[in-house]
C-alpha cells in the first residue's frame, strides 16, 4: 500500500512552529505540525513582538488581532532603574503606551507588546485557518530517521502512549532549546552554555501600582549595593507581574520564603501577592553551527538560544520561519533549485550569531553596575553615588531600548542566492536602520500614492519592481522566470521618492521581502539571474558571472 508522505513535518507548536506552519499554509503548502503539549502556556516568556514580526503579521492579516489583544495599549512602557519600587529612582527611559506611539517612518508597523499567552493563540488561529495545515496537539516526536527520499518519524500520543509512524519529505525542528530534532541531526551548538541561572516568578497583585510612587512602567531594573540583581515587568499590564532574580553562573535554587522575601525587597515593603508560577531557567548564548542536515532543518530556539535582554529570541525565530518557508515551498513545488535549501542556513545562521551576541551584550550592560556599598545611604555621598550610577546605567542601557537596526537592518551578506551590485553596505548598527534596496537587505518600506506600503507588494512569489519602466521593458526577466516556473509579478512604481529609495530602475524582491537583484537595465542573461535567485546556479562563479555581465 502506498503510504502518505507529508510534505513538511513541523515539530513544536511554539510561536516559531506556528508561524512556519501558518506561512507554509498561506503559500498553499500542506504541512503537519505536532506539539507535545495542549498548547497552553505555563508561563509566558516573550512579550515584545518586534517590528519585523509585525510586518509579517501585516502580510498574514494578523495586525488587528495583535492590536486587539488584552494588553492595555495606553500602558506606559517606561524602563526604570531603581533601588526598589518605594525607594530611589536612579533613572528612567520613557516610552508611551504601545498604542500611543506612531510607527517609525521606516515601517508601516510598530513593535507591539503582546505576551506569549496572547500571541501564540493568534498564530495558532492563523495556522488553523489555512486549509492545507493540520495541527496535532498532545503528540510528541519520539525519534526519526532519514533516507534518500523521506523522513520516518515515530510520534507518541501524550494521552494514550500509542505510537505511530509519520513519513515526511522534510522535518523542521521548532522544538525549542532542548531540540530533539537538532540533536538527532547532529547539529552542534557553539557559544556559551551558561550566562546565568535565573529564576522567573509570575505573581498576581492587582493593587501593586498603589503601593509605590513610580507610576506605570513596563520594566523595573533593581539595583542594590551589590549591583543589578532583579527585574519586575508588567507582564499583562493589569494584575500580573514577572519577577526575575537574574542570578549568576552558579546554580541556585530558591525556596518559596526566599522568593517572597526577594519580591518584597524589590517592592520595598510588605504587601500581599499570590505566586502563580516559578520557573528556574538557564540563560544561554548558543547558536547551531548549521541549521540543516539533509532533510532536517531547525528554526527558532532549536537553532539559537539567547538572553531575553532585547526581546530578540522569538523575533529571530520568526525570521527563520519566513526564510525557510518560501524555500521549502519553492523546492516542493519544483521551481527551487538544489542550492536553495542550503541557503537557509547560509543566510540565517549569521543572523542567529548576530542577534545572540547582541542579546548577551545587553545582559552584560545590564549587569555592568559595580558594587556600591553606599548606594542606599541617606548621605550626600550616597546621593552622589545614586546620581552617578543612574547616569551611567541610563546611558549604557539605551542600546537595548532602541533596536530598530537589529530588527530591520539584518542582511544576507554574501548570500549565494542574491546578486551583489557592488555597492557598499551601510553599517550594521543595532540602533540605526538605514533603509536600502541593496541586494540581501529587506526591501525598504515607503507609502505609495494609494496608501499601500511597498511591503504590501511582496509575498507569495517574486516581485519585480519597475521605476520609470513598464512591463514590456521588464519582459526578459519575467519571461525567464516563467520559463523556470518561478512565480513572479511586475509592479510599476511612479512615485519619485520611492524610486530614489530603491536607487535602480529594476529591483527584484524575493517572496520573503528581501532584495535578490537590482539594476538599471535588464540583465544580459536573465535566465542566469533567475537561476541564481532560485538557488539553481551551479556555483558562485556563475552567480558572479551573471552579476558581472549585467554591467557589460
Ligand atoms: C523571560 C523571557 C522573556 C522573553 N522575551 C522575549 C521577547 O520579548 N521577544 C522575543 O522575541 N523573545 C523573547 N524570549 C524568547 C522567546 O520566548 C523564545 O525565543 C521563543 O519562545 C522561541 O520559540 P520557539 O517556537 O522556537 O520555541 P518554544 O517556544 O520553546 O516552543 C517549542 C515547542 O516545541 C514543543 N516540543 C519540544 N519537543 C517536542 C517534541 N519532541 N515533540 C513535540 N513537541 C515538542 C514544546 O512543547 C514547545 O511548545 C523570551 C524568553 C524568556 C525566557
Short mmCIF file of C-alpha atoms in Angstrom, two decimals, residues 61-534:
data_model
loop_
_atom_site.label_atom_id
_atom_site.label_comp_id
_atom_site.label_asym_id
_atom_site.label_seq_id
_atom_site.Cartn_x
_atom_site.Cartn_y
_atom_site.Cartn_z
CA UNK A 61 -3.65 39.71 8.17
CA UNK A 62 -2.97 39.49 11.92
CA UNK A 63 -2.32 43.12 12.87
CA UNK A 64 -5.91 43.65 14.02
CA UNK A 65 -5.76 40.58 16.26
CA UNK A 66 -2.47 41.70 17.85
CA UNK A 67 -3.78 45.22 18.41
CA UNK A 68 -6.96 43.80 19.93
CA UNK A 69 -5.07 41.60 22.39
CA UNK A 70 -5.81 42.41 26.03
CA UNK A 71 -2.50 44.14 26.84
CA UNK A 72 -3.62 47.75 27.57
CA UNK A 73 -2.39 49.91 24.71
CA UNK A 74 -2.07 53.03 26.84
CA UNK A 75 0.11 51.35 29.49
CA UNK A 76 3.34 53.37 29.74
CA UNK A 77 6.33 51.32 28.57
CA UNK A 78 8.99 53.13 30.63
CA UNK A 79 12.10 51.30 31.75
CA UNK A 80 13.12 52.41 35.25
CA UNK A 81 16.33 51.82 37.19
CA UNK A 82 15.64 51.93 40.89
CA UNK A 83 16.72 50.70 44.29
CA UNK A 84 13.17 49.46 44.97
CA UNK A 85 9.67 50.45 43.91
CA UNK A 86 9.30 52.52 47.06
CA UNK A 87 12.97 53.55 47.07
CA UNK A 88 15.18 55.76 44.93
CA UNK A 89 14.61 56.16 41.22
CA UNK A 90 18.05 56.22 39.59
CA UNK A 91 17.00 56.81 36.01
CA UNK A 92 14.19 56.26 33.54
CA UNK A 93 13.79 55.83 29.80
CA UNK A 94 10.29 56.98 28.96
CA UNK A 95 8.15 55.25 26.36
CA UNK A 96 4.46 55.86 25.77
CA UNK A 97 1.85 53.10 25.72
CA UNK A 98 2.36 50.88 22.72
CA UNK A 99 -0.81 52.12 21.01
CA UNK A 100 0.13 55.76 21.53
CA UNK A 101 3.46 55.60 19.68
CA UNK A 102 3.19 56.09 15.91
CA UNK A 103 5.10 53.65 13.70
CA UNK A 104 8.56 54.93 12.75
CA UNK A 105 8.92 56.32 9.23
CA UNK A 106 10.86 53.18 8.24
CA UNK A 107 7.90 50.82 8.62
CA UNK A 108 4.12 50.73 8.26
CA UNK A 109 4.03 48.90 11.61
CA UNK A 110 5.26 49.43 15.13
CA UNK A 111 6.53 46.92 17.62
CA UNK A 112 3.85 45.55 19.93
CA UNK A 113 3.59 44.31 23.48
CA UNK A 114 1.70 41.03 23.20
CA UNK A 115 2.81 38.34 25.64
CA UNK A 116 3.12 34.77 24.52
CA UNK A 117 -0.15 33.65 26.12
CA UNK A 118 -1.86 36.23 23.89
CA UNK A 119 0.34 35.94 20.78
CA UNK A 120 0.56 32.13 20.46
CA UNK A 121 -3.25 31.79 20.17
CA UNK A 122 -3.22 34.38 17.37
CA UNK A 123 -0.60 32.40 15.47
CA UNK A 124 -2.41 29.17 16.23
CA UNK A 125 -5.70 30.51 14.82
CA UNK A 126 -3.79 31.76 11.75
CA UNK A 127 -2.23 28.34 11.15
CA UNK A 128 -5.52 26.56 11.81
CA UNK A 129 -7.31 28.80 9.31
CA UNK A 130 -5.10 27.52 6.47
CA UNK A 131 -6.91 24.65 4.75
CA UNK A 132 -3.64 22.83 4.00
CA UNK A 133 -2.31 22.90 7.57
CA UNK A 134 -3.04 20.33 10.26
CA UNK A 135 -2.10 20.82 13.89
CA UNK A 136 -1.90 17.83 16.21
CA UNK A 137 -1.53 18.66 19.89
CA UNK A 138 -0.58 16.16 22.61
CA UNK A 139 1.63 14.48 20.00
CA UNK A 140 5.30 14.07 20.80
CA UNK A 141 8.18 13.31 18.47
CA UNK A 142 10.00 10.30 19.89
CA UNK A 143 12.64 9.74 17.21
CA UNK A 144 13.20 9.94 13.47
CA UNK A 145 15.47 8.68 10.75
CA UNK A 146 16.05 9.96 7.25
CA UNK A 147 16.63 8.14 3.99
CA UNK A 148 17.36 9.38 0.49
CA UNK A 149 13.78 10.35 -0.24
CA UNK A 150 11.95 10.80 3.05
CA UNK A 151 11.99 11.08 6.83
CA UNK A 152 10.36 8.49 9.07
CA UNK A 153 9.23 9.93 12.40
CA UNK A 154 7.92 7.98 15.37
CA UNK A 155 5.40 10.01 17.32
CA UNK A 156 3.53 9.27 20.52
CA UNK A 157 0.10 10.27 21.70
CA UNK A 158 0.79 12.01 25.02
CA UNK A 159 -2.53 10.79 26.48
CA UNK A 160 -2.63 7.15 25.40
CA UNK A 161 1.06 6.42 24.81
CA UNK A 162 0.11 5.00 21.43
CA UNK A 163 2.86 5.26 18.83
CA UNK A 164 2.70 5.65 15.08
CA UNK A 165 5.00 6.42 12.17
CA UNK A 166 4.72 9.53 10.05
CA UNK A 167 6.55 9.83 6.74
CA UNK A 168 7.56 13.29 5.52
CA UNK A 169 9.70 14.83 2.81
CA UNK A 170 11.23 17.24 5.31
CA UNK A 171 11.23 17.69 9.06
CA UNK A 172 11.66 21.07 10.73
CA UNK A 173 12.58 21.17 14.39
CA UNK A 174 10.89 24.16 16.01
CA UNK A 175 11.10 22.20 19.23
CA UNK A 176 12.85 24.73 21.39
CA UNK A 177 16.17 24.98 23.18
CA UNK A 178 16.41 21.29 24.03
CA UNK A 179 15.57 20.28 20.46
CA UNK A 180 15.42 16.56 19.80
CA UNK A 181 15.45 17.31 16.08
CA UNK A 182 18.71 19.24 16.41
CA UNK A 183 20.27 16.50 18.50
CA UNK A 184 19.20 13.76 16.07
CA UNK A 185 20.55 15.75 13.13
CA UNK A 186 23.87 16.11 14.95
CA UNK A 187 23.90 19.90 14.62
CA UNK A 188 26.34 21.16 17.25
CA UNK A 189 25.73 24.32 19.25
CA UNK A 190 28.57 26.80 19.74
CA UNK A 191 28.87 29.58 22.30
CA UNK A 192 28.38 29.96 26.00
CA UNK A 193 26.09 27.34 27.60
CA UNK A 194 25.57 29.30 30.83
CA UNK A 195 25.32 33.04 31.22
CA UNK A 196 23.12 32.97 34.31
CA UNK A 197 20.88 30.66 36.29
CA UNK A 198 17.80 32.84 36.50
CA UNK A 199 14.52 32.32 38.36
CA UNK A 200 11.32 33.78 36.92
CA UNK A 201 8.24 34.18 39.08
CA UNK A 202 4.82 35.30 37.91
CA UNK A 203 2.89 36.86 40.77
CA UNK A 204 -0.52 38.44 40.91
CA UNK A 205 -1.07 41.73 42.68
CA UNK A 206 -3.87 43.92 41.26
CA UNK A 207 -3.00 46.85 43.55
CA UNK A 208 0.78 46.95 43.07
CA UNK A 209 0.64 50.38 41.42
CA UNK A 210 -0.98 51.84 44.53
CA UNK A 211 1.91 50.64 46.72
CA UNK A 212 4.54 52.96 45.29
CA UNK A 213 5.01 56.35 43.67
CA UNK A 214 6.82 55.38 40.44
CA UNK A 215 3.71 55.22 38.26
CA UNK A 216 3.15 52.87 35.35
CA UNK A 217 6.23 51.38 33.71
CA UNK A 218 6.90 48.23 31.75
CA UNK A 219 10.25 47.23 33.22
CA UNK A 220 11.81 47.91 36.63
CA UNK A 221 15.51 47.08 36.97
CA UNK A 222 16.53 46.82 40.61
CA UNK A 223 19.99 47.90 41.63
CA UNK A 224 21.23 47.26 45.14
CA UNK A 225 24.59 47.87 46.82
CA UNK A 226 25.80 44.66 45.13
CA UNK A 227 24.77 45.83 41.61
CA UNK A 228 21.86 44.85 39.36
CA UNK A 229 20.05 41.91 40.94
CA UNK A 230 16.45 41.59 39.72
CA UNK A 231 13.70 42.92 37.47
CA UNK A 232 9.92 43.21 37.52
CA UNK A 233 7.97 43.61 34.28
CA UNK A 234 4.29 44.36 33.77
CA UNK A 235 3.55 41.11 32.00
CA UNK A 236 -0.13 41.75 31.26
CA UNK A 237 -0.38 45.45 32.11
CA UNK A 238 -3.03 44.69 34.71
CA UNK A 239 -2.55 42.43 37.68
CA UNK A 240 0.27 40.02 36.76
CA UNK A 241 3.96 40.74 37.11
CA UNK A 242 7.05 38.80 36.19
CA UNK A 243 9.79 38.99 38.80
CA UNK A 244 13.24 37.71 37.78
CA UNK A 245 16.12 37.01 40.08
CA UNK A 246 18.86 37.41 37.49
CA UNK A 247 21.37 35.19 39.30
CA UNK A 248 24.83 34.32 38.12
CA UNK A 249 26.88 31.45 36.72
CA UNK A 250 26.36 29.43 39.92
CA UNK A 251 23.24 27.28 40.03
CA UNK A 252 20.98 28.27 42.93
CA UNK A 253 17.50 27.15 43.98
CA UNK A 254 15.21 29.46 45.91
CA UNK A 255 12.66 28.36 48.48
CA UNK A 256 9.21 29.95 48.48
CA UNK A 257 10.01 32.14 51.53
CA UNK A 258 13.22 33.30 49.83
CA UNK A 259 11.29 34.23 46.69
CA UNK A 260 8.65 36.06 48.70
CA UNK A 261 11.34 37.97 50.58
CA UNK A 262 13.06 38.88 47.31
CA UNK A 263 9.80 40.22 45.83
CA UNK A 264 9.21 42.29 48.96
CA UNK A 265 12.78 43.60 48.77
CA UNK A 266 12.20 44.70 45.15
CA UNK A 267 8.92 46.40 46.00
CA UNK A 268 10.43 47.84 49.17
CA UNK A 269 7.65 46.98 51.59
CA UNK A 270 5.49 44.20 52.94
CA UNK A 271 2.39 43.51 50.84
CA UNK A 272 0.07 40.70 49.76
CA UNK A 273 0.54 38.89 46.48
CA UNK A 274 -0.08 35.46 45.00
CA UNK A 275 2.68 33.47 43.34
CA UNK A 276 1.27 31.88 40.17
CA UNK A 277 4.34 30.08 38.85
CA UNK A 278 8.06 29.71 39.43
CA UNK A 279 10.39 28.85 36.56
CA UNK A 280 14.12 28.38 37.07
CA UNK A 281 15.91 28.53 33.69
CA UNK A 282 19.35 28.87 32.22
CA UNK A 283 20.24 31.89 30.15
CA UNK A 284 22.49 30.86 27.29
CA UNK A 285 24.39 32.28 24.34
CA UNK A 286 24.34 29.48 21.79
CA UNK A 287 23.91 29.10 18.03
CA UNK A 288 23.93 25.92 15.97
CA UNK A 289 26.84 25.67 13.54
CA UNK A 290 24.42 24.79 10.74
CA UNK A 291 20.64 24.82 10.50
CA UNK A 292 20.32 21.89 8.11
CA UNK A 293 21.35 18.30 7.74
CA UNK A 294 19.82 16.52 4.75
CA UNK A 295 16.04 16.58 5.03
CA UNK A 296 16.12 18.03 8.52
CA UNK A 297 16.10 21.71 9.48
CA UNK A 298 15.98 23.65 12.71
CA UNK A 299 14.47 27.06 13.43
CA UNK A 300 13.84 29.31 16.43
CA UNK A 301 15.22 28.35 19.83
CA UNK A 302 16.18 24.97 18.40
CA UNK A 303 18.77 26.87 16.34
CA UNK A 304 19.73 29.73 18.68
CA UNK A 305 19.28 30.29 22.37
CA UNK A 306 19.80 33.79 23.64
CA UNK A 307 19.34 36.02 26.64
CA UNK A 308 15.90 37.68 26.55
CA UNK A 309 17.59 41.06 27.04
CA UNK A 310 16.45 42.87 23.91
CA UNK A 311 13.48 40.65 23.08
CA UNK A 312 15.12 39.11 20.02
CA UNK A 313 14.56 35.36 20.56
CA UNK A 314 11.16 34.70 19.06
CA UNK A 315 11.55 37.52 16.58
CA UNK A 316 14.74 35.96 15.23
CA UNK A 317 12.95 32.61 15.07
CA UNK A 318 10.06 34.03 13.09
CA UNK A 319 12.62 35.47 10.67
CA UNK A 320 13.96 31.91 10.30
CA UNK A 321 10.47 30.61 9.64
CA UNK A 322 9.76 33.11 6.88
CA UNK A 323 13.12 32.48 5.18
CA UNK A 324 12.67 28.72 5.30
CA UNK A 325 9.00 28.69 4.35
CA UNK A 326 9.31 30.10 0.84
CA UNK A 327 12.36 27.95 0.15
CA UNK A 328 10.56 24.77 1.19
CA UNK A 329 7.59 25.84 -0.92
CA UNK A 330 9.79 26.53 -3.96
CA UNK A 331 11.56 23.21 -3.59
CA UNK A 332 8.44 21.14 -3.06
CA UNK A 333 6.65 22.91 -5.91
CA UNK A 334 9.61 22.17 -8.15
CA UNK A 335 10.84 25.67 -9.03
CA UNK A 336 13.51 25.93 -6.35
CA UNK A 337 16.99 24.78 -7.32
CA UNK A 338 19.22 22.30 -5.50
CA UNK A 339 21.09 25.03 -3.61
CA UNK A 340 18.01 26.87 -2.39
CA UNK A 341 17.50 24.95 0.85
CA UNK A 342 21.19 25.19 1.73
CA UNK A 343 20.91 28.96 1.51
CA UNK A 344 18.56 28.85 4.53
CA UNK A 345 21.47 28.02 6.82
CA UNK A 346 23.88 30.29 4.93
CA UNK A 347 21.56 33.25 5.35
CA UNK A 348 20.03 32.70 8.77
CA UNK A 349 22.88 31.26 10.85
CA UNK A 350 24.90 34.50 10.77
CA UNK A 351 21.77 36.39 11.82
CA UNK A 352 21.47 33.97 14.74
CA UNK A 353 25.07 34.75 15.77
CA UNK A 354 24.47 38.49 15.35
CA UNK A 355 21.34 38.57 17.49
CA UNK A 356 22.56 36.13 20.15
CA UNK A 357 25.71 38.24 20.54
CA UNK A 358 23.72 41.46 20.81
CA UNK A 359 21.40 39.91 23.41
CA UNK A 360 24.34 38.71 25.53
CA UNK A 361 25.90 42.17 25.24
CA UNK A 362 22.66 43.65 26.55
CA UNK A 363 22.83 41.35 29.56
CA UNK A 364 26.43 42.36 30.24
CA UNK A 365 25.47 46.01 30.01
CA UNK A 366 22.58 45.50 32.44
CA UNK A 367 24.92 43.76 34.89
CA UNK A 368 27.73 46.29 34.44
CA UNK A 369 26.90 48.26 37.59
CA UNK A 370 29.75 47.88 40.07
CA UNK A 371 29.02 47.20 43.75
CA UNK A 372 28.43 50.45 45.68
CA UNK A 373 28.17 49.83 49.44
CA UNK A 374 26.89 53.40 49.97
CA UNK A 375 24.12 53.22 47.33
CA UNK A 376 21.29 53.30 49.87
CA UNK A 377 22.94 55.67 52.33
CA UNK A 378 20.96 58.74 53.29
CA UNK A 379 24.06 60.96 52.99
CA UNK A 380 25.44 63.39 50.39
CA UNK A 381 27.90 60.67 49.37
CA UNK A 382 25.04 58.17 48.93
CA UNK A 383 23.12 60.69 46.83
CA UNK A 384 26.21 61.32 44.68
CA UNK A 385 26.64 57.58 44.14
CA UNK A 386 23.00 57.20 43.12
CA UNK A 387 23.34 60.07 40.71
CA UNK A 388 26.45 58.55 39.12
CA UNK A 389 25.00 55.03 38.91
CA UNK A 390 21.76 56.39 37.45
CA UNK A 391 23.51 58.41 34.76
CA UNK A 392 25.81 55.55 33.79
CA UNK A 393 23.18 52.82 33.62
CA UNK A 394 20.75 55.09 31.75
CA UNK A 395 23.36 55.78 29.10
CA UNK A 396 24.57 52.19 28.89
CA UNK A 397 21.10 50.66 28.57
CA UNK A 398 19.93 52.85 25.68
CA UNK A 399 21.43 50.37 23.29
CA UNK A 400 18.89 47.77 24.43
CA UNK A 401 15.88 50.07 24.20
CA UNK A 402 16.49 51.44 20.70
CA UNK A 403 16.97 48.50 18.36
CA UNK A 404 15.45 49.37 15.01
CA UNK A 405 18.74 48.38 13.40
CA UNK A 406 18.63 44.90 14.95
CA UNK A 407 15.07 44.25 13.79
CA UNK A 408 15.16 45.81 10.32
CA UNK A 409 18.83 46.10 9.41
CA UNK A 410 19.77 42.43 9.12
CA UNK A 411 21.07 41.48 5.73
CA UNK A 412 22.09 38.32 3.92
CA UNK A 413 25.63 39.35 3.11
CA UNK A 414 27.32 37.09 0.59
CA UNK A 415 24.19 35.02 0.10
CA UNK A 416 24.54 32.57 -2.79
CA UNK A 417 21.03 33.46 -3.95
CA UNK A 418 21.42 37.24 -4.02
CA UNK A 419 23.33 39.08 -6.73
CA UNK A 420 25.57 41.80 -5.36
CA UNK A 421 25.57 45.05 -7.29
CA UNK A 422 28.91 46.00 -5.84
CA UNK A 423 27.71 48.88 -3.71
CA UNK A 424 28.91 49.16 -0.14
CA UNK A 425 26.71 48.02 2.75
CA UNK A 426 25.56 50.54 5.34
CA UNK A 427 26.98 49.82 8.79
CA UNK A 428 25.11 47.14 10.73
CA UNK A 429 24.25 49.36 13.69
CA UNK A 430 21.87 47.89 16.31
CA UNK A 431 20.25 51.25 16.90
CA UNK A 432 20.16 52.78 13.44
CA UNK A 433 18.41 51.25 10.50
CA UNK A 434 19.47 52.69 7.15
CA UNK A 435 16.84 51.85 4.52
CA UNK A 436 18.42 50.39 1.40
CA UNK A 437 17.42 48.21 -1.54
CA UNK A 438 20.92 46.78 -1.77
CA UNK A 439 20.66 43.05 -2.60
CA UNK A 440 20.41 40.92 0.53
CA UNK A 441 18.60 43.57 2.59
CA UNK A 442 14.93 43.84 3.49
CA UNK A 443 13.29 45.78 0.66
CA UNK A 444 12.52 49.12 2.31
CA UNK A 445 9.12 50.48 3.18
CA UNK A 446 7.59 53.56 1.64
CA UNK A 447 3.96 54.50 1.30
CA UNK A 448 2.58 54.55 -2.24
CA UNK A 449 0.09 57.11 -3.50
CA UNK A 450 -2.80 54.67 -2.98
CA UNK A 451 -1.94 54.27 0.72
CA UNK A 452 -0.33 50.85 0.45
CA UNK A 453 3.17 50.18 1.71
CA UNK A 454 5.77 48.83 -0.71
CA UNK A 455 5.84 45.88 1.70
CA UNK A 456 2.27 45.06 0.71
CA UNK A 457 3.55 44.23 -2.79
CA UNK A 458 5.69 41.33 -1.62
CA UNK A 459 4.73 37.86 -0.52
CA UNK A 460 3.89 34.63 -2.27
CA UNK A 461 6.11 34.93 -5.36
CA UNK A 462 8.92 37.16 -6.56
CA UNK A 463 8.06 40.79 -7.31
CA UNK A 464 9.86 42.78 -9.96
CA UNK A 465 9.56 46.50 -9.31
CA UNK A 466 9.97 48.89 -12.23
CA UNK A 467 10.71 52.55 -11.57
CA UNK A 468 10.04 54.56 -14.72
CA UNK A 469 9.95 51.25 -16.58
CA UNK A 470 6.99 49.36 -17.96
CA UNK A 471 6.20 45.69 -18.19
CA UNK A 472 7.43 45.50 -21.79
CA UNK A 473 10.89 46.60 -20.73
CA UNK A 474 10.83 44.08 -17.88
CA UNK A 475 9.88 41.24 -20.22
CA UNK A 476 13.28 39.47 -20.34
CA UNK A 477 13.32 38.75 -16.59
CA UNK A 478 9.60 38.00 -16.47
CA UNK A 479 9.97 35.57 -19.39
CA UNK A 480 13.00 33.93 -17.81
CA UNK A 481 11.09 33.43 -14.57
CA UNK A 482 8.16 31.98 -16.50
CA UNK A 483 10.48 29.58 -18.29
CA UNK A 484 11.73 28.32 -14.91
CA UNK A 485 8.19 28.27 -13.47
CA UNK A 486 9.15 30.83 -10.85
CA UNK A 487 6.08 32.78 -9.71
CA UNK A 488 6.68 36.45 -10.38
CA UNK A 489 4.68 39.65 -10.68
CA UNK A 490 5.58 43.06 -12.04
CA UNK A 491 4.66 46.37 -10.42
CA UNK A 492 5.45 49.74 -11.96
CA UNK A 493 6.03 52.46 -9.37
CA UNK A 494 5.78 56.08 -10.42
CA UNK A 495 6.47 57.87 -7.12
CA UNK A 496 9.87 59.64 -7.40
CA UNK A 497 10.58 59.36 -3.66
CA UNK A 498 10.17 55.60 -3.76
CA UNK A 499 12.33 55.42 -6.88
CA UNK A 500 15.04 57.38 -5.06
CA UNK A 501 14.83 54.98 -2.11
CA UNK A 502 15.22 51.92 -4.32
CA UNK A 503 18.01 53.57 -6.40
CA UNK A 504 17.72 51.38 -9.53
CA UNK A 505 15.14 51.14 -12.31
CA UNK A 506 14.55 47.46 -11.66
CA UNK A 507 14.51 45.73 -8.27
CA UNK A 508 13.74 42.04 -7.88
CA UNK A 509 12.26 41.21 -4.46
CA UNK A 510 12.05 37.66 -3.10
CA UNK A 511 8.95 36.12 -1.54
CA UNK A 512 10.31 36.92 1.93
CA UNK A 513 10.67 40.61 1.11
CA UNK A 514 14.45 40.68 0.66
CA UNK A 515 16.09 42.13 -2.44
CA UNK A 516 17.60 39.48 -4.70
CA UNK A 517 18.88 41.61 -7.57
CA UNK A 518 18.67 45.17 -8.89
CA UNK A 519 19.90 47.04 -11.94
CA UNK A 520 19.16 49.96 -14.21
CA UNK A 521 18.53 47.72 -17.17
CA UNK A 522 17.62 44.15 -17.83
CA UNK A 523 20.50 41.71 -17.26
CA UNK A 524 22.27 40.39 -20.35
CA UNK A 525 21.48 36.86 -19.15
CA UNK A 526 18.12 36.96 -17.43
CA UNK A 527 17.98 33.16 -17.11
CA UNK A 528 21.27 33.29 -15.22
CA UNK A 529 19.82 35.79 -12.75
CA UNK A 530 16.67 33.74 -12.25
CA UNK A 531 18.73 30.60 -11.73
CA UNK A 532 20.83 32.28 -9.07
CA UNK A 533 17.88 33.66 -7.12
CA UNK A 534 16.02 30.35 -7.20
#
